[in-house]
Every structure is written in structure tokens, then in C-alpha cells.
mmCIF file of N, CA and C in Angstrom:
data_model
loop_
_atom_site.group_PDB
_atom_site.id
_atom_site.type_symbol
_atom_site.label_atom_id
_atom_site.label_comp_id
_atom_site.label_asym_id
_atom_site.label_seq_id
_atom_site.Cartn_x
_atom_site.Cartn_y
_atom_site.Cartn_z
ATOM 1 N N UNK A 101 -80.261 -14.569 -67.240
ATOM 2 C CA UNK A 101 -79.410 -14.073 -66.333
ATOM 3 C C UNK A 101 -80.540 -14.413 -64.636
ATOM 4 N N UNK A 102 -80.194 -15.366 -64.061
ATOM 5 C CA UNK A 102 -81.243 -15.845 -63.274
ATOM 6 C C UNK A 102 -80.245 -16.508 -62.283
ATOM 7 N N UNK A 103 -81.120 -15.637 -61.228
ATOM 8 C CA UNK A 103 -80.079 -15.416 -59.721
ATOM 9 C C UNK A 103 -81.461 -16.240 -58.308
ATOM 10 N N UNK A 104 -80.326 -17.513 -57.845
ATOM 11 C CA UNK A 104 -81.566 -17.974 -56.894
ATOM 12 C C UNK A 104 -81.405 -17.187 -55.831
ATOM 13 N N UNK A 105 -82.238 -16.279 -55.207
ATOM 14 C CA UNK A 105 -81.834 -15.735 -53.918
ATOM 15 C C UNK A 105 -83.564 -15.819 -53.720
ATOM 16 N N UNK A 106 -83.507 -15.158 -51.546
ATOM 17 C CA UNK A 106 -84.875 -15.680 -51.820
ATOM 18 C C UNK A 106 -85.630 -14.427 -51.699
ATOM 19 N N UNK A 107 -85.328 -13.265 -52.153
ATOM 20 C CA UNK A 107 -85.499 -12.198 -52.419
ATOM 21 C C UNK A 107 -85.747 -11.622 -53.804
ATOM 22 N N UNK A 108 -86.026 -12.780 -54.515
ATOM 23 C CA UNK A 108 -85.847 -12.952 -56.108
ATOM 24 C C UNK A 108 -87.378 -11.998 -56.249
ATOM 25 N N UNK A 109 -88.736 -12.697 -55.690
ATOM 26 C CA UNK A 109 -89.655 -12.783 -55.474
ATOM 27 C C UNK A 109 -90.580 -11.491 -54.802
ATOM 28 N N UNK A 110 -90.344 -11.297 -54.046
ATOM 29 C CA UNK A 110 -90.475 -10.193 -53.365
ATOM 30 C C UNK A 110 -90.036 -8.749 -54.024
ATOM 31 N N UNK A 111 -89.188 -8.572 -54.099
ATOM 32 C CA UNK A 111 -88.483 -7.555 -55.159
ATOM 33 C C UNK A 111 -89.236 -7.738 -56.186
ATOM 34 N N UNK A 112 -88.980 -8.539 -56.854
ATOM 35 C CA UNK A 112 -90.405 -8.618 -58.331
ATOM 36 C C UNK A 112 -91.650 -8.442 -57.871
ATOM 37 N N UNK A 113 -92.560 -8.237 -56.991
ATOM 38 C CA UNK A 113 -93.778 -8.241 -56.793
ATOM 39 C C UNK A 113 -93.488 -6.310 -56.043
ATOM 40 N N UNK A 114 -92.701 -6.030 -55.640
ATOM 41 C CA UNK A 114 -91.908 -4.914 -55.313
ATOM 42 C C UNK A 114 -91.914 -3.433 -56.540
ATOM 43 N N UNK A 115 -91.520 -3.655 -57.358
ATOM 44 C CA UNK A 115 -91.159 -3.694 -58.623
ATOM 45 C C UNK A 115 -92.172 -3.779 -59.468
ATOM 46 N N UNK A 116 -92.905 -4.570 -59.872
ATOM 47 C CA UNK A 116 -94.687 -4.618 -60.351
ATOM 48 C C UNK A 116 -95.585 -3.440 -60.166
ATOM 49 N N UNK A 117 -95.050 -2.965 -58.621
ATOM 50 C CA UNK A 117 -96.385 -2.633 -57.972
ATOM 51 C C UNK A 117 -95.354 -0.689 -58.145
ATOM 52 N N UNK A 118 -94.337 -0.792 -57.384
ATOM 53 C CA UNK A 118 -93.699 0.724 -57.440
ATOM 54 C C UNK A 118 -93.447 1.297 -58.971
ATOM 55 N N UNK A 119 -93.201 0.823 -60.162
ATOM 56 C CA UNK A 119 -93.136 1.426 -60.773
ATOM 57 C C UNK A 119 -94.310 1.705 -61.815
ATOM 58 N N UNK A 120 -95.405 1.265 -61.899
ATOM 59 C CA UNK A 120 -96.565 2.239 -62.307
ATOM 60 C C UNK A 120 -96.845 2.459 -61.712
ATOM 61 N N UNK A 121 -96.747 2.392 -59.828
ATOM 62 C CA UNK A 121 -97.380 3.811 -59.102
ATOM 63 C C UNK A 121 -96.484 5.284 -59.243
ATOM 64 N N UNK A 122 -95.184 5.184 -59.457
ATOM 65 C CA UNK A 122 -94.074 6.424 -59.552
ATOM 66 C C UNK A 122 -94.813 6.828 -60.903
ATOM 67 N N UNK A 123 -94.811 6.336 -62.036
ATOM 68 C CA UNK A 123 -94.954 7.359 -63.131
ATOM 69 C C UNK A 123 -96.288 7.453 -62.753
ATOM 70 N N UNK A 124 -97.598 6.729 -62.582
ATOM 71 C CA UNK A 124 -99.197 7.555 -62.215
ATOM 72 C C UNK A 124 -98.780 9.021 -61.354
ATOM 73 N N UNK A 125 -97.842 8.578 -60.552
ATOM 74 C CA UNK A 125 -97.686 9.627 -59.171
ATOM 75 C C UNK A 125 -97.127 10.796 -60.344
ATOM 76 N N UNK A 126 -96.505 10.408 -60.904
ATOM 77 C CA UNK A 126 -96.349 11.639 -61.612
ATOM 78 C C UNK A 126 -96.598 13.015 -62.205
ATOM 79 N N UNK A 127 -97.969 11.651 -63.315
ATOM 80 C CA UNK A 127 -98.579 12.431 -63.655
ATOM 81 C C UNK A 127 -100.403 13.590 -63.002
ATOM 82 N N UNK A 128 -99.590 12.375 -61.637
ATOM 83 C CA UNK A 128 -101.293 13.451 -60.876
ATOM 84 C C UNK A 128 -100.422 14.330 -60.105
ATOM 85 N N UNK A 129 -99.829 15.246 -60.952
ATOM 86 C CA UNK A 129 -98.811 16.163 -60.195
ATOM 87 C C UNK A 129 -99.903 17.306 -58.859
ATOM 88 N N UNK A 130 -100.647 17.326 -59.030
ATOM 89 C CA UNK A 130 -102.372 18.346 -59.025
ATOM 90 C C UNK A 130 -102.579 18.312 -57.748
ATOM 91 N N UNK A 131 -102.678 16.602 -57.431
ATOM 92 C CA UNK A 131 -103.331 16.552 -56.253
ATOM 93 C C UNK A 131 -102.841 16.296 -55.169
ATOM 94 N N UNK A 132 -103.490 16.216 -54.240
ATOM 95 C CA UNK A 132 -102.624 16.445 -52.477
ATOM 96 C C UNK A 132 -101.754 14.880 -52.403
ATOM 97 N N UNK A 133 -100.479 14.875 -51.386
ATOM 98 C CA UNK A 133 -100.312 13.664 -51.091
ATOM 99 C C UNK A 133 -100.359 12.304 -51.177
ATOM 100 N N UNK A 134 -101.740 12.394 -50.035
ATOM 101 C CA UNK A 134 -102.605 11.431 -49.658
ATOM 102 C C UNK A 134 -103.375 10.983 -50.815
ATOM 103 N N UNK A 135 -103.602 12.073 -51.962
ATOM 104 C CA UNK A 135 -104.731 11.100 -53.246
ATOM 105 C C UNK A 135 -103.971 10.984 -54.260
ATOM 106 N N UNK A 136 -103.150 11.705 -54.391
ATOM 107 C CA UNK A 136 -101.693 11.143 -55.242
ATOM 108 C C UNK A 136 -101.280 10.152 -54.799
ATOM 109 N N UNK A 137 -101.249 9.364 -53.650
ATOM 110 C CA UNK A 137 -100.672 8.184 -53.176
ATOM 111 C C UNK A 137 -101.966 6.991 -53.292
ATOM 112 N N UNK A 138 -103.271 7.477 -53.385
ATOM 113 C CA UNK A 138 -103.890 5.920 -53.176
ATOM 114 C C UNK A 138 -104.455 6.085 -54.418
ATOM 115 N N UNK A 139 -104.391 7.254 -55.721
ATOM 116 C CA UNK A 139 -104.470 7.115 -56.957
ATOM 117 C C UNK A 139 -103.535 6.471 -57.879
ATOM 118 N N UNK A 140 -102.641 6.870 -57.556
ATOM 119 C CA UNK A 140 -101.421 5.945 -57.807
ATOM 120 C C UNK A 140 -100.978 4.324 -57.646
ATOM 121 N N UNK A 141 -101.403 3.687 -56.518
ATOM 122 C CA UNK A 141 -101.818 2.964 -55.795
ATOM 123 C C UNK A 141 -102.773 1.985 -56.097
ATOM 124 N N UNK A 142 -103.256 1.871 -56.758
ATOM 125 C CA UNK A 142 -104.437 1.865 -57.195
ATOM 126 C C UNK A 142 -104.786 1.582 -59.090
ATOM 127 N N UNK A 143 -103.861 2.945 -59.459
ATOM 128 C CA UNK A 143 -103.508 2.448 -61.208
ATOM 129 C C UNK A 143 -102.546 1.666 -61.321
ATOM 130 N N UNK A 144 -101.922 1.233 -60.148
ATOM 131 C CA UNK A 144 -100.862 0.675 -60.158
ATOM 132 C C UNK A 144 -101.658 -1.163 -59.930
ATOM 133 N N UNK A 145 -102.111 -1.331 -59.249
ATOM 134 C CA UNK A 145 -102.960 -2.443 -59.305
ATOM 135 C C UNK A 145 -104.161 -3.204 -60.640
ATOM 136 N N UNK A 146 -104.708 -1.432 -61.472
ATOM 137 C CA UNK A 146 -105.371 -2.019 -61.977
ATOM 138 C C UNK A 146 -104.498 -2.340 -63.406
ATOM 139 N N UNK A 147 -103.404 -1.576 -63.226
ATOM 140 C CA UNK A 147 -102.660 -1.578 -64.524
ATOM 141 C C UNK A 147 -101.744 -3.183 -64.465
ATOM 142 N N UNK A 148 -101.815 -3.988 -64.054
ATOM 143 C CA UNK A 148 -100.763 -5.067 -63.202
ATOM 144 C C UNK A 148 -102.049 -6.234 -63.621
ATOM 145 N N UNK A 149 -102.736 -5.784 -63.397
ATOM 146 C CA UNK A 149 -105.079 -6.637 -63.661
ATOM 147 C C UNK A 149 -105.004 -6.703 -65.222
ATOM 148 N N UNK A 150 -104.877 -5.236 -65.876
ATOM 149 C CA UNK A 150 -105.236 -5.417 -67.260
ATOM 150 C C UNK A 150 -104.477 -5.711 -68.173
ATOM 151 N N UNK A 151 -102.614 -5.709 -67.599
ATOM 152 C CA UNK A 151 -101.886 -6.484 -68.337
ATOM 153 C C UNK A 151 -101.524 -7.871 -68.165
ATOM 154 N N UNK A 152 -102.586 -8.631 -66.878
ATOM 155 C CA UNK A 152 -102.558 -9.942 -66.442
ATOM 156 C C UNK A 152 -104.014 -10.650 -67.512
ATOM 157 N N UNK A 153 -104.984 -9.541 -67.612
ATOM 158 C CA UNK A 153 -105.917 -10.263 -68.450
ATOM 159 C C UNK A 153 -105.510 -9.963 -69.540
ATOM 160 N N UNK A 154 -105.017 -9.075 -70.597
ATOM 161 C CA UNK A 154 -104.421 -9.386 -71.753
ATOM 162 C C UNK A 154 -103.917 -10.356 -71.772
ATOM 163 N N UNK A 155 -102.416 -10.733 -71.428
ATOM 164 C CA UNK A 155 -102.263 -11.694 -71.719
ATOM 165 C C UNK A 155 -102.808 -13.837 -71.567
ATOM 166 N N UNK A 156 -103.968 -13.063 -70.590
ATOM 167 C CA UNK A 156 -104.155 -14.575 -70.520
ATOM 168 C C UNK A 156 -105.350 -14.571 -71.324
ATOM 169 N N UNK A 157 -105.646 -13.247 -71.595
ATOM 170 C CA UNK A 157 -106.616 -13.298 -73.121
ATOM 171 C C UNK A 157 -106.331 -13.975 -74.647
ATOM 172 N N UNK A 158 -105.125 -14.368 -74.947
ATOM 173 C CA UNK A 158 -104.419 -14.412 -76.086
ATOM 174 C C UNK A 158 -103.521 -15.006 -75.892
ATOM 175 N N UNK A 159 -103.794 -16.267 -74.321
ATOM 176 C CA UNK A 159 -103.006 -17.075 -74.230
ATOM 177 C C UNK A 159 -101.598 -17.133 -73.953
ATOM 178 N N UNK A 160 -101.542 -15.537 -73.895
ATOM 179 C CA UNK A 160 -99.082 -15.311 -74.443
ATOM 180 C C UNK A 160 -98.478 -15.769 -72.804
ATOM 181 N N UNK A 161 -99.165 -16.292 -71.750
ATOM 182 C CA UNK A 161 -98.960 -15.662 -70.633
ATOM 183 C C UNK A 161 -97.615 -16.153 -69.882
ATOM 184 N N UNK A 162 -96.448 -15.312 -69.542
ATOM 185 C CA UNK A 162 -95.245 -15.744 -69.293
ATOM 186 C C UNK A 162 -94.846 -14.425 -68.144
ATOM 187 N N UNK A 163 -94.161 -14.807 -67.113
ATOM 188 C CA UNK A 163 -93.577 -13.833 -65.933
ATOM 189 C C UNK A 163 -92.916 -12.799 -66.505
ATOM 190 N N UNK A 164 -92.218 -13.814 -67.272
ATOM 191 C CA UNK A 164 -91.081 -11.744 -67.827
ATOM 192 C C UNK A 164 -91.711 -11.622 -68.598
ATOM 193 N N UNK A 165 -92.366 -11.941 -69.711
ATOM 194 C CA UNK A 165 -93.496 -11.038 -70.705
ATOM 195 C C UNK A 165 -94.410 -10.148 -69.477
ATOM 196 N N UNK A 166 -94.862 -10.900 -68.684
ATOM 197 C CA UNK A 166 -95.752 -9.710 -67.969
ATOM 198 C C UNK A 166 -94.781 -8.476 -66.656
ATOM 199 N N UNK A 167 -93.754 -8.890 -66.890
ATOM 200 C CA UNK A 167 -92.472 -7.457 -66.505
ATOM 201 C C UNK A 167 -92.303 -6.670 -67.623
ATOM 202 N N UNK A 168 -92.132 -7.437 -68.534
ATOM 203 C CA UNK A 168 -91.671 -6.571 -69.676
ATOM 204 C C UNK A 168 -93.025 -5.415 -70.453
ATOM 205 N N UNK A 169 -94.052 -5.871 -70.052
ATOM 206 C CA UNK A 169 -94.865 -5.072 -70.446
ATOM 207 C C UNK A 169 -95.148 -4.383 -69.099
ATOM 208 N N UNK A 170 -95.125 -4.310 -68.218
ATOM 209 C CA UNK A 170 -95.832 -3.990 -67.485
ATOM 210 C C UNK A 170 -94.524 -2.864 -66.743
ATOM 211 N N UNK A 171 -93.075 -2.936 -67.208
ATOM 212 C CA UNK A 171 -91.882 -1.667 -67.376
ATOM 213 C C UNK A 171 -92.198 -1.054 -68.523
ATOM 214 N N UNK A 172 -92.410 -1.837 -69.768
ATOM 215 C CA UNK A 172 -92.671 -0.714 -70.933
ATOM 216 C C UNK A 172 -94.016 0.393 -71.063
ATOM 217 N N UNK A 173 -95.010 -0.929 -70.081
ATOM 218 C CA UNK A 173 -96.213 0.676 -70.330
ATOM 219 C C UNK A 173 -95.674 1.891 -68.779
ATOM 220 N N UNK A 174 -95.128 1.189 -68.133
ATOM 221 C CA UNK A 174 -94.030 2.322 -67.075
ATOM 222 C C UNK A 174 -94.068 3.549 -67.164
ATOM 223 N N UNK A 175 -92.328 3.208 -68.876
ATOM 224 C CA UNK A 175 -91.947 3.930 -69.396
ATOM 225 C C UNK A 175 -92.217 4.759 -70.212
ATOM 226 N N UNK A 176 -93.335 4.761 -70.551
ATOM 227 C CA UNK A 176 -94.206 5.402 -71.708
ATOM 228 C C UNK A 176 -95.060 6.218 -70.666
ATOM 229 N N UNK A 177 -95.856 5.748 -69.432
ATOM 230 C CA UNK A 177 -96.543 6.626 -68.817
ATOM 231 C C UNK A 177 -95.772 8.428 -67.988
ATOM 232 N N UNK A 178 -94.432 7.180 -67.291
ATOM 233 C CA UNK A 178 -93.457 8.110 -67.315
ATOM 234 C C UNK A 178 -93.251 9.385 -67.920
ATOM 235 N N UNK A 179 -92.580 9.351 -69.345
ATOM 236 C CA UNK A 179 -92.383 9.861 -70.006
ATOM 237 C C UNK A 179 -93.242 11.016 -70.769
ATOM 238 N N UNK A 180 -94.532 10.239 -70.733
ATOM 239 C CA UNK A 180 -95.657 11.235 -70.968
ATOM 240 C C UNK A 180 -95.507 12.245 -69.878
ATOM 241 N N UNK A 181 -95.594 11.826 -68.657
ATOM 242 C CA UNK A 181 -96.034 12.411 -67.781
ATOM 243 C C UNK A 181 -95.219 14.049 -67.755
ATOM 244 N N UNK A 182 -93.630 13.652 -68.015
ATOM 245 C CA UNK A 182 -92.736 14.474 -68.055
ATOM 246 C C UNK A 182 -92.535 15.233 -68.843
ATOM 247 N N UNK A 183 -92.996 14.937 -69.982
ATOM 248 C CA UNK A 183 -92.698 15.614 -71.033
ATOM 249 C C UNK A 183 -93.730 16.459 -71.695
ATOM 250 N N UNK A 184 -94.643 16.072 -70.937
ATOM 251 C CA UNK A 184 -96.289 17.330 -71.372
ATOM 252 C C UNK A 184 -95.545 18.329 -70.957
ATOM 253 N N UNK A 185 -96.375 19.628 -71.221
ATOM 254 C CA UNK A 185 -96.228 21.151 -71.324
ATOM 255 C C UNK A 185 -97.395 21.830 -71.206
ATOM 256 N N UNK A 186 -96.649 22.782 -69.686
ATOM 257 C CA UNK A 186 -98.050 22.762 -68.920
ATOM 258 C C UNK A 186 -97.860 24.294 -69.421
ATOM 259 N N UNK A 187 -99.732 24.578 -69.739
ATOM 260 C CA UNK A 187 -99.650 26.116 -70.278
ATOM 261 C C UNK A 187 -99.113 27.028 -68.961
ATOM 262 N N UNK A 188 -99.112 27.773 -69.570
ATOM 263 C CA UNK A 188 -98.668 29.310 -68.733
ATOM 264 C C UNK A 188 -99.434 29.728 -68.149
ATOM 265 N N UNK A 189 -99.427 29.772 -66.938
ATOM 266 C CA UNK A 189 -100.485 30.570 -65.798
ATOM 267 C C UNK A 189 -100.246 32.146 -65.946
ATOM 268 N N UNK A 190 -100.984 32.379 -65.886
ATOM 269 C CA UNK A 190 -101.375 33.675 -65.656
ATOM 270 C C UNK A 190 -102.204 34.352 -64.130
ATOM 271 N N UNK A 191 -101.294 35.715 -63.945
ATOM 272 C CA UNK A 191 -101.746 35.588 -62.758
ATOM 273 C C UNK A 191 -103.000 36.250 -62.308
ATOM 274 N N UNK A 192 -103.774 35.577 -61.306
ATOM 275 C CA UNK A 192 -105.943 35.302 -60.929
ATOM 276 C C UNK A 192 -105.747 35.879 -59.799
ATOM 277 N N UNK A 193 -107.299 36.422 -59.446
ATOM 278 C CA UNK A 193 -107.291 36.737 -58.143
ATOM 279 C C UNK A 193 -108.288 34.833 -57.897
ATOM 280 N N UNK A 194 -108.086 34.604 -56.383
ATOM 281 C CA UNK A 194 -108.435 33.629 -56.263
ATOM 282 C C UNK A 194 -110.060 34.014 -56.111
ATOM 283 N N UNK A 195 -110.967 34.657 -55.856
ATOM 284 C CA UNK A 195 -112.524 34.631 -55.355
ATOM 285 C C UNK A 195 -112.845 34.938 -56.748
ATOM 286 N N UNK A 196 -112.487 36.255 -57.962
ATOM 287 C CA UNK A 196 -113.185 35.937 -59.281
ATOM 288 C C UNK A 196 -112.619 35.393 -60.409
ATOM 289 N N UNK A 197 -111.340 34.679 -59.883
ATOM 290 C CA UNK A 197 -110.807 34.430 -60.755
ATOM 291 C C UNK A 197 -110.287 34.731 -62.853
ATOM 292 N N UNK A 198 -110.460 36.483 -62.235
ATOM 293 C CA UNK A 198 -110.267 36.736 -63.163
ATOM 294 C C UNK A 198 -108.324 37.491 -62.785
ATOM 295 N N UNK A 199 -107.866 38.324 -63.976
ATOM 296 C CA UNK A 199 -106.865 38.881 -63.933
ATOM 297 C C UNK A 199 -106.728 39.975 -63.143
ATOM 298 N N UNK A 200 -105.551 40.335 -61.894
ATOM 299 C CA UNK A 200 -105.812 41.281 -61.105
ATOM 300 C C UNK A 200 -105.278 42.704 -62.526
ATOM 301 N N UNK A 201 -106.362 43.658 -61.722
ATOM 302 C CA UNK A 201 -105.769 44.927 -62.296
ATOM 303 C C UNK A 201 -105.164 45.647 -61.533
ATOM 304 N N UNK A 202 -103.911 46.370 -61.949
ATOM 305 C CA UNK A 202 -103.252 47.097 -61.487
ATOM 306 C C UNK A 202 -103.031 48.543 -61.604
#
């Protein structure tokens, strides 16, 4: 299903950067918002470059294949980030890091 719209290219580029950035941002819950944004954007660029390099190295480059690969990796990262278990927190003091005594 191909559509000939002038927004096709910009929407594809937006998706190729937004999907991995959201997945990486979801995995970095502990960072402050600016650091999280910077790491997510850098990670999205790296993921796109790795997919491109891998496909070119094996001589299997295609636009549709690249979009599918980035989508699959983004969904996998998002699934791993949302399903991982957090360890239970215990109440600690900020100075010593030891449990509080009552």
C-alpha cells in the first residue's frame, strides 16, 4: 500500500528517530529529563546507523527492510524496558544509606 503524499518522507524520518528514542527513553527512567532526552536521541541515531551498516555489510539494503528492522528493535527494547522488574525499595536515610531505626 503505497501512497504518494509529500509527507511520506518526513513522516518516515520522524518515525525512524521517534520509535527508538521512545524505547530508549522508557528504559532510562532514572535520569533527569534533559539527560534522558539527550541519551534517547543519541541512542536512536546509533540504532539507525547500526541497522544501516549491518544491512549494507550483508548487501541486503532496502528502505522497507530498514524500517522493519528499526521497528522490530524498537518494539523489543520497549517491551524489555516495560516488563523488567524493579527491586523492592527499602526505606533508607539519604546520608548513610542504611535502613532507618525506629
